[in-house]
Short mmCIF file of C-alpha atoms in Angstrom, two decimals:
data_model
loop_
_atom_site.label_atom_id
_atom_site.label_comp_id
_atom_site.label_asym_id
_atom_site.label_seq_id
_atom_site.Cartn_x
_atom_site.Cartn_y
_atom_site.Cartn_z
CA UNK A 67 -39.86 4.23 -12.59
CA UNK A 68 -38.48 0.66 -14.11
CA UNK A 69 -35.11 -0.05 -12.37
CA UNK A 70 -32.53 -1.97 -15.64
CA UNK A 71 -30.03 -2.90 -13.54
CA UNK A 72 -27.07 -2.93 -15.54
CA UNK A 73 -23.94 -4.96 -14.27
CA UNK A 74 -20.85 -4.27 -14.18
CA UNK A 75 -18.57 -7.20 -14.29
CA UNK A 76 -15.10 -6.28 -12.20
CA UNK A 77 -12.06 -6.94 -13.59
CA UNK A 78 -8.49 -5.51 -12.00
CA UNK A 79 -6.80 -2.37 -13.41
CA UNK A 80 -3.59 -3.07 -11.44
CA UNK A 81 -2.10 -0.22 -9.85
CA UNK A 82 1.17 -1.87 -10.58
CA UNK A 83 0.78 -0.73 -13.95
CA UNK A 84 -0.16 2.65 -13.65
CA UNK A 85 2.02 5.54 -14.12
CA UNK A 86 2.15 7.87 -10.62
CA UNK A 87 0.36 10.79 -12.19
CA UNK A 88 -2.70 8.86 -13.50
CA UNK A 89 -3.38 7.03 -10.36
CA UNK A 90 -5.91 9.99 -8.97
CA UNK A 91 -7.30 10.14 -12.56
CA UNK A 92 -8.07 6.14 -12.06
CA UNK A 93 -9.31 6.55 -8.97
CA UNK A 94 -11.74 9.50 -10.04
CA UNK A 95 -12.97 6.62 -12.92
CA UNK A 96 -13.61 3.73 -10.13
CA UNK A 97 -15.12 6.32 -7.68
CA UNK A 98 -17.98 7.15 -10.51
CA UNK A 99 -18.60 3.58 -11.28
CA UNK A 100 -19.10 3.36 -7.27
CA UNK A 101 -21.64 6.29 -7.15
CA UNK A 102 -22.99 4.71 -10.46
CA UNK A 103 -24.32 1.76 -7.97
CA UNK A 104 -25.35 4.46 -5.43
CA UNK A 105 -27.82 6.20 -8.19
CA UNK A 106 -29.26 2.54 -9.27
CA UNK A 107 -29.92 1.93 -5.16
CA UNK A 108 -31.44 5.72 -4.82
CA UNK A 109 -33.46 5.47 -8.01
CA UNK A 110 -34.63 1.70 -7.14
CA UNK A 111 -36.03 3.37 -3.73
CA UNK A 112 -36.90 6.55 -4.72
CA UNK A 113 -37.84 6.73 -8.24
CA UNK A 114 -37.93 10.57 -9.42
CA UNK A 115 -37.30 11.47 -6.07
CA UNK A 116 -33.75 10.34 -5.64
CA UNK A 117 -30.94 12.33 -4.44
CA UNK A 118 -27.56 11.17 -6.03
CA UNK A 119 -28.14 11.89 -10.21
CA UNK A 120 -30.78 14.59 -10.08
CA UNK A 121 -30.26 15.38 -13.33
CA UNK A 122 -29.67 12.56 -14.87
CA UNK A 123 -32.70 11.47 -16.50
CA UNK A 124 -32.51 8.34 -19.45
CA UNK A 125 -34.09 7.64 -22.53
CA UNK A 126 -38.05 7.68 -22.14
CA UNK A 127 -37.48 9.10 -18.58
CA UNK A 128 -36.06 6.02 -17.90
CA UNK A 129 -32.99 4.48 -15.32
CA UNK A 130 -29.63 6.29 -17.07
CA UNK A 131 -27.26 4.19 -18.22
CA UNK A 132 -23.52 4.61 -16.94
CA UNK A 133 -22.47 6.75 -20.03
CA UNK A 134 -25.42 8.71 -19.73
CA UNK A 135 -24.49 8.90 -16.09
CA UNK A 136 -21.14 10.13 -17.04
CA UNK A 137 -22.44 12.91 -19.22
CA UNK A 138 -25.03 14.23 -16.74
CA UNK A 139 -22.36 14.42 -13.47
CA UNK A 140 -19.80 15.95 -15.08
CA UNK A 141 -19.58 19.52 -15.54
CA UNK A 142 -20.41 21.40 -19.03
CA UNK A 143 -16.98 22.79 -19.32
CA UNK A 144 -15.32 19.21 -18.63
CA UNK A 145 -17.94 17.38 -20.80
CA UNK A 146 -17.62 20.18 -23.51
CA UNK A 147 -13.68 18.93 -23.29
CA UNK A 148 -13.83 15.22 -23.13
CA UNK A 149 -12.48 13.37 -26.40
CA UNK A 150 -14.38 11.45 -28.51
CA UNK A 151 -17.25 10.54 -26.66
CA UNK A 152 -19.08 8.35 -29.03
CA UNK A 153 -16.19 6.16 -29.28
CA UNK A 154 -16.65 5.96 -25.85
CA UNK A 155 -20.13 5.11 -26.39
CA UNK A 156 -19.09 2.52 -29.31
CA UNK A 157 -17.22 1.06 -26.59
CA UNK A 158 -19.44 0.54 -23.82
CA UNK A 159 -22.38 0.91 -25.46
CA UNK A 160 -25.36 1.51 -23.03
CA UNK A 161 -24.62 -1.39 -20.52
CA UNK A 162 -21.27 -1.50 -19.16
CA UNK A 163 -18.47 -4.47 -20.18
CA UNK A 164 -15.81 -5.48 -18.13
CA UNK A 165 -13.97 -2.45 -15.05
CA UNK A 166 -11.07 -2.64 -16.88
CA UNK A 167 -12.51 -1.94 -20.21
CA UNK A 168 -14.43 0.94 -19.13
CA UNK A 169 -11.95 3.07 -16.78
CA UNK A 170 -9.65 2.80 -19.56
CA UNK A 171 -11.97 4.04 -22.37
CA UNK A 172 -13.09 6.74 -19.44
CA UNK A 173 -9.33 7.80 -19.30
CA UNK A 174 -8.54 8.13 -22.92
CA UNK A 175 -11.59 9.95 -23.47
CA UNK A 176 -10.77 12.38 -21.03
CA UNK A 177 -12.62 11.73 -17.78
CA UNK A 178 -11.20 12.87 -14.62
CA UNK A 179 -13.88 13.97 -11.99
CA UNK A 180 -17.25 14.95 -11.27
CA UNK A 181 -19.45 17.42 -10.43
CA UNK A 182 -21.03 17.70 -6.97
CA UNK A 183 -23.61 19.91 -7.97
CA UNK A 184 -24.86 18.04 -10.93
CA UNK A 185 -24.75 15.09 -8.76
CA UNK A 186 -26.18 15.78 -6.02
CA UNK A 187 -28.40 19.05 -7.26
CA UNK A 188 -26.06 21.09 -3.93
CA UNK A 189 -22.50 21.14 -3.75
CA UNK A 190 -21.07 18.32 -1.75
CA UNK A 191 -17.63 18.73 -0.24
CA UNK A 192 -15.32 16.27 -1.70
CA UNK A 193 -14.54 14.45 1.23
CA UNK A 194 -18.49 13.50 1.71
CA UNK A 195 -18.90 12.67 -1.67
CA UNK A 196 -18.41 8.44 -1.42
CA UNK A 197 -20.15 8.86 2.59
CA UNK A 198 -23.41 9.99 0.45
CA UNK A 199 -23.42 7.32 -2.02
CA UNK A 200 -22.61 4.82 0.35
CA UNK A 201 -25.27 6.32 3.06
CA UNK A 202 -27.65 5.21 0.23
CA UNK A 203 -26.22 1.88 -0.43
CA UNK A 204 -26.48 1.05 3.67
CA UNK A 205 -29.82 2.56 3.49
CA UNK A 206 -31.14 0.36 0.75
CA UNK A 207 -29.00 -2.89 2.60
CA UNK A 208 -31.32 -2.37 5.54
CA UNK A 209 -34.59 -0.87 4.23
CA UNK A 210 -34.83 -1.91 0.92
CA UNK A 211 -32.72 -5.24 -0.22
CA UNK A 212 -34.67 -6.07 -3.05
CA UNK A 213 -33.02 -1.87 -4.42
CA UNK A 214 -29.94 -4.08 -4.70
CA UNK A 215 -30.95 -6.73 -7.17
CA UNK A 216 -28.11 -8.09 -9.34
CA UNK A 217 -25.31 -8.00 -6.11
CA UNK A 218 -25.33 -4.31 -6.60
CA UNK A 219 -23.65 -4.07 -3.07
CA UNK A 220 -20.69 -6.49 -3.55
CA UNK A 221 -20.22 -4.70 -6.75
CA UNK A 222 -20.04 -1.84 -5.14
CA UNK A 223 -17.45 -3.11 -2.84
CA UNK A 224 -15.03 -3.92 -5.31
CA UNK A 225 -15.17 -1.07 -7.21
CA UNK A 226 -14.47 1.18 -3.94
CA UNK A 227 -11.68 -1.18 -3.24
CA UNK A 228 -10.02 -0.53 -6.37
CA UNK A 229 -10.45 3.14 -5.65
CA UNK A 230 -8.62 1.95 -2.12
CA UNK A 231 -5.63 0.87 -4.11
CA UNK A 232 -5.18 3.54 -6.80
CA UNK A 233 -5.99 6.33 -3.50
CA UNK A 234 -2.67 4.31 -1.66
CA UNK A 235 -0.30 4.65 -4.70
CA UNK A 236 -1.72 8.13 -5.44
CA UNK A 237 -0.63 9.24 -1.20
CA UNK A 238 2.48 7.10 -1.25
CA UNK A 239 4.86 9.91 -2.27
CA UNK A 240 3.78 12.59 0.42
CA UNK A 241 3.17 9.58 2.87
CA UNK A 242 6.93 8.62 2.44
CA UNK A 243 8.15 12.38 2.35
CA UNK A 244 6.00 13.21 5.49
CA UNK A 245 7.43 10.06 7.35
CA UNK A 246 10.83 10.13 6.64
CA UNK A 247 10.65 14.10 7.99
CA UNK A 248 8.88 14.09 10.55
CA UNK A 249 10.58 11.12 12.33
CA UNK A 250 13.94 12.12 10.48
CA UNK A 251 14.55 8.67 8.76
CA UNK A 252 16.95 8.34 5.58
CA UNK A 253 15.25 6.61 2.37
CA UNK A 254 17.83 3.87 2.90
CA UNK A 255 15.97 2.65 6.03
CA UNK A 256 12.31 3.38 4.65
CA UNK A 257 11.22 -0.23 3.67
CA UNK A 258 8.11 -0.61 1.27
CA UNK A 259 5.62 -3.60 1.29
CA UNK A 260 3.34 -4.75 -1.43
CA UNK A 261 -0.25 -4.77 0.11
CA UNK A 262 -2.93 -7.21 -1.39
CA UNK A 263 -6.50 -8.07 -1.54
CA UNK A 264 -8.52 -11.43 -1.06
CA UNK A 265 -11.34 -9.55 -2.92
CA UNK A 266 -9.47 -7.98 -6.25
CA UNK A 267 -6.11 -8.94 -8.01
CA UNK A 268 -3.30 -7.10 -7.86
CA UNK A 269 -1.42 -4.86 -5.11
CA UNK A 270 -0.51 -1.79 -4.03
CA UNK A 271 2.89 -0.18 -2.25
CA UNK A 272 2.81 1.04 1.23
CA UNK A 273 5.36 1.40 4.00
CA UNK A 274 6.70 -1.51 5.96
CA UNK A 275 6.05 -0.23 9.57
CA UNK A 276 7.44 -2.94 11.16
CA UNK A 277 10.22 -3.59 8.54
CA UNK A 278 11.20 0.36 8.83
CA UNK A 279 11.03 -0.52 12.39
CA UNK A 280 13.56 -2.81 12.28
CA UNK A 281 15.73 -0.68 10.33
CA UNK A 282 15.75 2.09 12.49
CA UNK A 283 15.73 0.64 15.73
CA UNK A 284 19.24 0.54 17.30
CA UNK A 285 17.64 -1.96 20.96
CA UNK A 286 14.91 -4.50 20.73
CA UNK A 287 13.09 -1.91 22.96
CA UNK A 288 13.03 0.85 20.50
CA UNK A 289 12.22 -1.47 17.76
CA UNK A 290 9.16 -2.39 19.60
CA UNK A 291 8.82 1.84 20.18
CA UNK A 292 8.55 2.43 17.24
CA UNK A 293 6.56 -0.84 15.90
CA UNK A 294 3.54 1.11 17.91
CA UNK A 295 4.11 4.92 17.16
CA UNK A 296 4.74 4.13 13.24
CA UNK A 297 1.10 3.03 12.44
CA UNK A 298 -0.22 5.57 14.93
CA UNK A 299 1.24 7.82 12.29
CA UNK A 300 -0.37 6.20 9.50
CA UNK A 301 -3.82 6.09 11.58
CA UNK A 302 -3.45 9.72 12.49
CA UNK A 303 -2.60 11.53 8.79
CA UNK A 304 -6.22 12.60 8.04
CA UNK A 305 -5.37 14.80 10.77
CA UNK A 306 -1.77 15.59 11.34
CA UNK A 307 -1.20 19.51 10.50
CA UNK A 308 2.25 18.71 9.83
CA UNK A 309 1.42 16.64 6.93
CA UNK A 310 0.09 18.54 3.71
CA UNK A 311 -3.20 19.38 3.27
CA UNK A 312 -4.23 17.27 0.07
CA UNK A 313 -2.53 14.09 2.09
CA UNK A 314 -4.80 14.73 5.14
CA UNK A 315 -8.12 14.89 2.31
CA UNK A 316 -7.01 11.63 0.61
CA UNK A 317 -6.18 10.05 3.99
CA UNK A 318 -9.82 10.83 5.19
CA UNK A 319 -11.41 9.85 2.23
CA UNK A 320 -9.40 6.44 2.21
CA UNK A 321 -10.53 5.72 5.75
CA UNK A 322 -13.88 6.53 5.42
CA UNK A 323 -14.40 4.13 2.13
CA UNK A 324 -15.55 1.50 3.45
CA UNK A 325 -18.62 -0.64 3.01
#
């Protein structure tokens, strides 16, 4: 099978400008332009045979392009409800313009998650999801560089850190209202930080541990206390029962995003 590699040229959405309840939404959009480069690294290696977009077959049996990506991962009941999908189409066409272009047009349209099954051809729990795409895009690194023509990889990269951002805002709510109960701390002495990237524009909010540290601490010793058993915290959610459930599943998939 011919491999089109079809760019994607990243551009920042900035979480700053998000409203709270569309940051998972976003963050659904990035993480299929991330599998997206996991299918173009599966198909380069494996041709028919590949694993992540079994049913996602493209004109002339060809390499699908993103939108036809989109329509084949998605489940029939959420595709049968999208919005105007050949406006999408108008606006992406079959290649793919700039990130911010696309999640957008994604999010008006209606896009908000995909479908393990239709994936993957086996349902996938969500946490694994990104792991499998990015076991391929390791896989191809070391087997099989020439499966990442184009700097599929660094591409990759940026798109999952955008996810990174959007996943941060999206926690930051139940992170702060886990926090402040657990270690029974006021909102008045819960400092926030913005976080930024080297690799993408824009930031994200997270808790000051140190800052909050210094807030709360009534000795230089307990400041230092708790300057180590705040990000233990942090470092610990994916697993902390006291925490709720969908925090510990975005914590996990947060940590394990990594390329």
């Amino acid at each position: 099978m011919r491999l089109t590699v079809i760019l994607i040229s990243i551009l920042a959405v900035s979480a700053n400008n998000l409203v709270s309840a569309d940051f998972s939404t976003y963050a659904h959009c990035y993480e299929a332009i991330y599998l997206y480069y996991g299918y173009l690294a599966d198909t380069a290696m494996n041709g028919p045979d590949e694993k992540l977009g079994q049913q996602c077959r493209g004109s002339d049996n060809n390499v699908c392009t993103f939108l036809q990506f989109l329509r084949n991962t998605m489940s029939a009941y959420r595709a049968a409800r999208l919005g105007d999908l050949q406006e999408l189409g108008d606006r992406i066409g079959d290649t793919i313009y700039g990130q911010d272009v696309l999640v957008n047009a994604m999010f008006e349209s209606g896009y908000d998650d995909y479908d393990s099954v239709r994936m993957f051809g086996r349902k996938v729990p969500h946490t694994r999801v990104l792991e499998f795409a990015t076991d391929i895009l390791m896989d191809a690194r070391d087997k099989c560089p020439a499966a990442l023509a184009g700097g599929i990889l660094a591409k990759a990269k940026e798109a999952l850190l955008h996810t990174e951002f959007l996943r941060a805002e999206d926690t930051l709510s139940d992170k702060k209202a886990s926090f402040q109960s657990i270690f029974s701390i006021s909102g008045s002495d819960l400092k926030l930080d913005d976080v930024f990237s080297d690799q993408i524009p824009g930031s994200y909010k997270d808790i000051d541990w140190k800052g909050t540290a210094s807030n709360v601490g009534k000795t230089p010793e307990e400041v230092k206390d708790l300057e180590d058993r705040f990000p233990d915290f942090a470092n610990n959610l994916n697993r902390d029962l006291r925490v709720p459930k969908e925090l510990r599943l975005h914590t996990y998939i947060l940590q394990r995003i990594r390329v």
